């Protein structure tokens, strides 16, 4: 059952060094504030899970939070490479980063399988791809009806799932609108769940609306963090800060510029203010 | 580089985008990636194929953006969509369910059979260059009825042998799709900034079928890392007409204004 | 791409004797009008697929449309048995009825697998149930990661899927609200699709609403049939006719009373009027 | 049949419904079937467990109906729900995802280990009575943390041997759950119109733990098709109190008025 906590307390209480952690949000609703709090609390040895590691994971990897990354596309969308991720993979800085690499379809199926209480996901995938040669977690089964070979990947079941959403009601139910990505799946697949929200409202749902609503009993902590997805965006609240995505390219190319940015914009800010 | 044909002046990127857009029809349902494919698909929708259906992997179905998205999940895509579904639903019901007629792909490397690499240059365990990875590409390559590839033409990209086969084209010998029980058509078109290529009906090897105005065969040969073949009758790609160029430039101008840069048309 | 047709023309054009046909609607939005048109057109040898064969399938089975039934719960909800279904199974009247019997979870997974282009559905199911002993389409696979035994059933891919919905727009896109059941899945899983709707409106969707919308290019025919789900209900349009469900018990117990009802209320009514 | 305890008069069905309702707490998330379970769950919600979460297999999450639904998909369930999901999502994410603490089941037959038959009486291929079938029951029986069974007590229903095992209880010998890798608890409570039964901690055989007021051991024995066992200390089930009865009768009256009958409380 969800409880309202400060972001600082939510992270302190529900995230531990060594955890398998998924911060999700498909371009939209990326939980930057929560990721920054993880950096601030200097958590380490995390297995970071995310379909599209982008600026937030670049920041977390560059800050030394991660020992492993499970992902399917790592880039700065519309801009270019993630320099901190590349340096971790290519030069083991600030530490070696083990990677487990999938396709988007595999990750989406694996989150859905986690939400559905399945040990694995089965799908038509990875046919003719070398990914199956470098990732031992890509296996194949034979369809018992057609004899066809089908791909299998383990269900994703993070220790902690973290998402940002637009609204929570006073009972702690949460609503996500717009591009919903895998927000519902990561919440339902995770053992512990933190949701940051833009605001608290009286009602998150109306009869018959088929909205994407997460009941309070699927969530552990809710932190009210207006702007908690910046520089990504929150449908109905604020736009994506495209200029920052472009600016990140230069900041992240250089270790010192990167460190300075983290010192100033993450460690230098209190959790509540960010 | 710009070219002038019949008093119309255009860049090589414009030629490439227009040539890719022309391949799309009102009956197509496209799975669109960011960058060149997005520009080509929206150009087609804004010109000759207004009923073309565009889907982005963020779950936005039948979206009609007024400006090109910077990311695959821009708010514009959702606000102008018929509806937005979850990402698992997009990959399960829409892509794997084979609802898509055309998938657009690109990559860091392509070989003569349209196999693509978007994972690493060099050894996987100790890469020279770590690329973004598959994203949707691996299953787009097998789940869509046909694949159109759009890439800038140079010998580092058009290679004899891929470092890594992220996405299946026609396979390393051009004949692997059937052996893998993949019944979709695979790569059917490769549009570059120099020419248009199509797979040979027998061998599935991509051959040049038309060369863009002002480009020579020698330039195409020099830009291709394998001994490239030309179709029996190679034509000159019709140059962009003024209506196409105007629509594309308006789109890029609106995009630049909205995003503060023209990054919507960047390759990635 | 969907076209607007009369219900009579839609059925004549897209449903053939011998087809595998699914008329779905989970209590809500049951396409009675379309089912009655199938009876009126005297189609036979259908394999009828439906999670909850209820009054509509009782009527179709009693009228001799079906040679096989694939289902997971056959009853008159809240009232009792389906007498026409029982007589077909117990006494082969009006004809023998082959049955392929599943659980709800299996049927729901099988429709989803059909929509997802999979040859089969894999799930945690049928553990300790005798259903696996009497249905050869229930098989088991071994999870390649955990070694666990998992149930498998063939994907459902009807020749024709028929649903009722609240609204279509002029472009032939359809919206379903309220209890959405497996409406989306049966539409996407079927080779041919007919949708009956309450009305045609200007717009079926708004940006960011995450409504259940079926694009026009997933549908073959749309027939505007106000009241097309009666005696079941259409959220926002009309209520369930509970009294008819109770009355059906007596009508359907007796072969002659049943025949008379069908003659009067199905054959005796023109398709357009009903 | 009605009974009077401490000046309060109630029927056997009311006693059964109240006894089942009492087993539910504010922390429970219930997968509710139509009929007796629905009455019991909503009674609990309207009395001692206002924060009890009710889910129906039609996809309605956390629904708060003012009247009992006649069918599993009544509009009332959707209109009063926190949200409504698709039926595949209900079975995938919510039931199989093990989000449910209590599943309510009934059936035409139950055996001493809580295995249930809702499929056929007689031979499957040539049944004496064709019953509705599994519906959600087969996977409810294994996917919920605990199962509560509510059934009317008579020797045709409480049998030595099921005609057909639709849903797993503790298995034919009481020990099959673990062998089948089912790690949920299984049937933990069996409430009838005569008594309350719980599984023996050693053998998993359902034994009588309390008998409803006015009912004798002999009646229970006569109504049970196997040699029924009684716990060491059998108590008398506390009779319904006036608050419980009032809430239940109000609910039934509202239901009868809304549906034109009291069929919401019918067994099926």
PDB file of C-alpha atoms in Angstrom, chain D residues 39-178:
ATOM      1  CA  UNK D  39     -22.644 -11.063  -1.585  1.00  0.00           C
ATOM      2  CA  UNK D  40     -20.057 -12.027   1.059  1.00  0.00           C
ATOM      3  CA  UNK D  41     -17.354  -9.729  -0.307  1.00  0.00           C
ATOM      4  CA  UNK D  42     -19.613  -6.727  -0.624  1.00  0.00           C
ATOM      5  CA  UNK D  43     -21.074  -7.362   2.823  1.00  0.00           C
ATOM      6  CA  UNK D  44     -17.544  -7.307   4.263  1.00  0.00           C
ATOM      7  CA  UNK D  45     -16.812  -4.078   2.402  1.00  0.00           C
ATOM      8  CA  UNK D  46     -20.021  -2.496   3.725  1.00  0.00           C
ATOM      9  CA  UNK D  47     -19.355  -3.570   7.330  1.00  0.00           C
ATOM     10  CA  UNK D  48     -16.001  -4.321   8.975  1.00  0.00           C
ATOM     11  CA  UNK D  49     -13.645  -4.093   5.963  1.00  0.00           C
ATOM     12  CA  UNK D  50     -14.335  -0.839   4.071  1.00  0.00           C
ATOM     13  CA  UNK D  51     -10.865  -0.866   2.471  1.00  0.00           C
ATOM     14  CA  UNK D  52     -11.250  -4.414   1.102  1.00  0.00           C
ATOM     15  CA  UNK D  53     -10.380  -4.384  -2.617  1.00  0.00           C
ATOM     16  CA  UNK D  54     -12.740  -6.259  -4.926  1.00  0.00           C
ATOM     17  CA  UNK D  55     -11.757  -7.344  -8.448  1.00  0.00           C
ATOM     18  CA  UNK D  56     -14.096  -9.068 -10.895  1.00  0.00           C
ATOM     19  CA  UNK D  57     -12.758 -11.056 -13.838  1.00  0.00           C
ATOM     20  CA  UNK D  58     -14.408  -8.635 -16.273  1.00  0.00           C
ATOM     21  CA  UNK D  59     -11.424  -6.369 -15.594  1.00  0.00           C
ATOM     22  CA  UNK D  60     -12.968  -4.064 -13.006  1.00  0.00           C
ATOM     23  CA  UNK D  61     -10.374  -3.176 -10.350  1.00  0.00           C
ATOM     24  CA  UNK D  62     -11.342  -1.994  -6.878  1.00  0.00           C
ATOM     25  CA  UNK D  63     -15.019  -1.797  -7.635  1.00  0.00           C
ATOM     26  CA  UNK D  64     -17.623  -0.619  -5.084  1.00  0.00           C
ATOM     27  CA  UNK D  65     -21.032  -1.658  -6.379  1.00  0.00           C
ATOM     28  CA  UNK D  66     -24.074  -0.318  -4.550  1.00  0.00           C
ATOM     29  CA  UNK D  67     -26.081  -3.329  -5.720  1.00  0.00           C
ATOM     30  CA  UNK D  68     -24.911  -6.879  -6.325  1.00  0.00           C
ATOM     31  CA  UNK D  69     -24.123  -7.555  -9.965  1.00  0.00           C
ATOM     32  CA  UNK D  70     -26.241 -10.099 -11.817  1.00  0.00           C
ATOM     33  CA  UNK D  71     -23.362 -10.902 -14.145  1.00  0.00           C
ATOM     34  CA  UNK D  72     -19.613 -10.668 -13.777  1.00  0.00           C
ATOM     35  CA  UNK D  73     -19.594  -7.728 -16.196  1.00  0.00           C
ATOM     36  CA  UNK D  74     -22.472  -5.527 -15.043  1.00  0.00           C
ATOM     37  CA  UNK D  75     -22.156  -1.830 -15.825  1.00  0.00           C
ATOM     38  CA  UNK D  76     -22.350  -1.062 -12.104  1.00  0.00           C
ATOM     39  CA  UNK D  77     -18.991  -2.798 -11.600  1.00  0.00           C
ATOM     40  CA  UNK D  78     -17.293  -0.641 -14.212  1.00  0.00           C
ATOM     41  CA  UNK D  79     -18.886   2.641 -13.174  1.00  0.00           C
ATOM     42  CA  UNK D  80     -17.827   2.233  -9.540  1.00  0.00           C
ATOM     43  CA  UNK D  81     -14.352   0.830 -10.279  1.00  0.00           C
ATOM     44  CA  UNK D  82     -11.033   2.593  -9.759  1.00  0.00           C
ATOM     45  CA  UNK D  83     -10.258   1.510 -13.307  1.00  0.00           C
ATOM     46  CA  UNK D  84     -11.185  -1.165 -15.808  1.00  0.00           C
ATOM     47  CA  UNK D  85      -8.586  -3.199 -17.660  1.00  0.00           C
ATOM     48  CA  UNK D  86      -8.927  -5.706 -20.498  1.00  0.00           C
ATOM     49  CA  UNK D  87      -9.698  -9.329 -19.710  1.00  0.00           C
ATOM     50  CA  UNK D  88      -6.270 -10.545 -20.920  1.00  0.00           C
ATOM     51  CA  UNK D  89      -4.615  -7.981 -18.632  1.00  0.00           C
ATOM     52  CA  UNK D  90      -6.784  -9.127 -15.725  1.00  0.00           C
ATOM     53  CA  UNK D  91      -5.664 -12.724 -16.121  1.00  0.00           C
ATOM     54  CA  UNK D  92      -2.048 -11.884 -16.978  1.00  0.00           C
ATOM     55  CA  UNK D  93      -1.008  -9.008 -14.732  1.00  0.00           C
ATOM     56  CA  UNK D  94      -3.489  -9.254 -11.875  1.00  0.00           C
ATOM     57  CA  UNK D  95      -4.339 -12.934 -11.348  1.00  0.00           C
ATOM     58  CA  UNK D  96      -1.240 -14.684 -12.728  1.00  0.00           C
ATOM     59  CA  UNK D  97       0.873 -11.788 -11.443  1.00  0.00           C
ATOM     60  CA  UNK D  98      -0.260 -12.931  -7.968  1.00  0.00           C
ATOM     61  CA  UNK D  99      -1.684  -9.582  -6.920  1.00  0.00           C
ATOM     62  CA  UNK D 100      -4.730 -11.278  -5.344  1.00  0.00           C
ATOM     63  CA  UNK D 101      -4.789 -12.414  -1.721  1.00  0.00           C
ATOM     64  CA  UNK D 102      -8.148 -14.213  -1.715  1.00  0.00           C
ATOM     65  CA  UNK D 103      -9.935 -16.070  -4.485  1.00  0.00           C
ATOM     66  CA  UNK D 104     -13.509 -17.173  -3.850  1.00  0.00           C
ATOM     67  CA  UNK D 105     -14.632 -20.377  -5.506  1.00  0.00           C
ATOM     68  CA  UNK D 106     -17.598 -22.689  -5.506  1.00  0.00           C
ATOM     69  CA  UNK D 107     -18.666 -25.528  -7.734  1.00  0.00           C
ATOM     70  CA  UNK D 108     -21.049 -28.402  -8.219  1.00  0.00           C
ATOM     71  CA  UNK D 109     -18.778 -30.749  -6.280  1.00  0.00           C
ATOM     72  CA  UNK D 110     -16.033 -30.438  -3.682  1.00  0.00           C
ATOM     73  CA  UNK D 111     -13.988 -33.215  -2.122  1.00  0.00           C
ATOM     74  CA  UNK D 112     -12.343 -33.424   1.296  1.00  0.00           C
ATOM     75  CA  UNK D 113      -9.175 -31.732   0.019  1.00  0.00           C
ATOM     76  CA  UNK D 114     -10.984 -28.769  -1.505  1.00  0.00           C
ATOM     77  CA  UNK D 115     -10.641 -29.920  -5.098  1.00  0.00           C
ATOM     78  CA  UNK D 116     -13.551 -28.609  -7.157  1.00  0.00           C
ATOM     79  CA  UNK D 117     -15.683 -29.716 -10.101  1.00  0.00           C
ATOM     80  CA  UNK D 118     -17.613 -27.193 -12.170  1.00  0.00           C
ATOM     81  CA  UNK D 119     -17.396 -29.057 -15.495  1.00  0.00           C
ATOM     82  CA  UNK D 120     -19.529 -32.207 -15.741  1.00  0.00           C
ATOM     83  CA  UNK D 121     -21.359 -34.779 -13.641  1.00  0.00           C
ATOM     84  CA  UNK D 122     -20.749 -38.215 -15.086  1.00  0.00           C
ATOM     85  CA  UNK D 123     -18.420 -39.023 -17.957  1.00  0.00           C
ATOM     86  CA  UNK D 124     -16.848 -36.048 -19.737  1.00  0.00           C
ATOM     87  CA  UNK D 125     -17.595 -37.424 -23.226  1.00  0.00           C
ATOM     88  CA  UNK D 126     -21.195 -38.399 -22.356  1.00  0.00           C
ATOM     89  CA  UNK D 127     -22.119 -36.270 -19.367  1.00  0.00           C
ATOM     90  CA  UNK D 128     -25.161 -36.758 -17.176  1.00  0.00           C
ATOM     91  CA  UNK D 129     -25.115 -33.037 -16.471  1.00  0.00           C
ATOM     92  CA  UNK D 130     -23.121 -30.542 -18.414  1.00  0.00           C
ATOM     93  CA  UNK D 131     -22.087 -27.714 -16.053  1.00  0.00           C
ATOM     94  CA  UNK D 132     -20.848 -24.243 -17.110  1.00  0.00           C
ATOM     95  CA  UNK D 133     -17.167 -25.174 -16.979  1.00  0.00           C
ATOM     96  CA  UNK D 134     -14.069 -23.577 -15.509  1.00  0.00           C
ATOM     97  CA  UNK D 135     -14.468 -19.909 -16.318  1.00  0.00           C
ATOM     98  CA  UNK D 136     -11.705 -18.323 -14.299  1.00  0.00           C
ATOM     99  CA  UNK D 137     -11.688 -21.048 -11.623  1.00  0.00           C
ATOM    100  CA  UNK D 138      -8.800 -23.234 -12.800  1.00  0.00           C
ATOM    101  CA  UNK D 139      -6.221 -20.453 -12.576  1.00  0.00           C
ATOM    102  CA  UNK D 140      -7.904 -18.663  -9.648  1.00  0.00           C
ATOM    103  CA  UNK D 141      -7.306 -21.899  -7.716  1.00  0.00           C
ATOM    104  CA  UNK D 142      -3.541 -21.658  -8.194  1.00  0.00           C
ATOM    105  CA  UNK D 143      -2.934 -17.910  -8.701  1.00  0.00           C
ATOM    106  CA  UNK D 144      -4.464 -16.426  -5.545  1.00  0.00           C
ATOM    107  CA  UNK D 145      -2.600 -16.551  -2.271  1.00  0.00           C
ATOM    108  CA  UNK D 146      -5.521 -18.315  -0.535  1.00  0.00           C
ATOM    109  CA  UNK D 147      -8.832 -19.808  -1.643  1.00  0.00           C
ATOM    110  CA  UNK D 148     -12.085 -19.536   0.255  1.00  0.00           C
ATOM    111  CA  UNK D 149     -14.833 -21.907  -0.846  1.00  0.00           C
ATOM    112  CA  UNK D 150     -18.516 -21.151  -0.278  1.00  0.00           C
ATOM    113  CA  UNK D 151     -21.026 -23.921  -1.096  1.00  0.00           C
ATOM    114  CA  UNK D 152     -24.353 -25.279   0.064  1.00  0.00           C
ATOM    115  CA  UNK D 153     -23.812 -28.422   2.059  1.00  0.00           C
ATOM    116  CA  UNK D 154     -25.400 -31.638   0.717  1.00  0.00           C
ATOM    117  CA  UNK D 155     -24.136 -35.121  -0.154  1.00  0.00           C
ATOM    118  CA  UNK D 156     -24.387 -34.577  -3.935  1.00  0.00           C
ATOM    119  CA  UNK D 157     -22.020 -31.630  -3.641  1.00  0.00           C
ATOM    120  CA  UNK D 158     -19.680 -32.815  -0.871  1.00  0.00           C
ATOM    121  CA  UNK D 159     -18.442 -36.018  -2.494  1.00  0.00           C
ATOM    122  CA  UNK D 160     -15.975 -38.821  -1.869  1.00  0.00           C
ATOM    123  CA  UNK D 161     -14.727 -38.551  -5.455  1.00  0.00           C
ATOM    124  CA  UNK D 162     -15.180 -35.770  -8.030  1.00  0.00           C
ATOM    125  CA  UNK D 163     -16.522 -36.611 -11.504  1.00  0.00           C
ATOM    126  CA  UNK D 164     -13.989 -34.153 -12.884  1.00  0.00           C
ATOM    127  CA  UNK D 165     -11.293 -32.060 -11.209  1.00  0.00           C
ATOM    128  CA  UNK D 166     -11.744 -28.618 -12.760  1.00  0.00           C
ATOM    129  CA  UNK D 167      -9.724 -26.760 -10.152  1.00  0.00           C
ATOM    130  CA  UNK D 168      -6.921 -27.921  -7.925  1.00  0.00           C
ATOM    131  CA  UNK D 169      -7.458 -27.759  -4.188  1.00  0.00           C
ATOM    132  CA  UNK D 170      -4.853 -29.621  -2.168  1.00  0.00           C
ATOM    133  CA  UNK D 171      -4.949 -32.417  -4.769  1.00  0.00           C
ATOM    134  CA  UNK D 172      -6.441 -35.938  -4.765  1.00  0.00           C
ATOM    135  CA  UNK D 173      -4.289 -37.014  -1.783  1.00  0.00           C
ATOM    136  CA  UNK D 174      -4.043 -33.552  -0.234  1.00  0.00           C
ATOM    137  CA  UNK D 175      -0.361 -33.178  -1.129  1.00  0.00           C
ATOM    138  CA  UNK D 176      -0.250 -32.403  -4.839  1.00  0.00           C
ATOM    139  CA  UNK D 177       0.271 -28.623  -4.827  1.00  0.00           C
ATOM    140  CA  UNK D 178       3.976 -28.774  -4.125  1.00  0.00           C
TER     141      UNK D 178
END
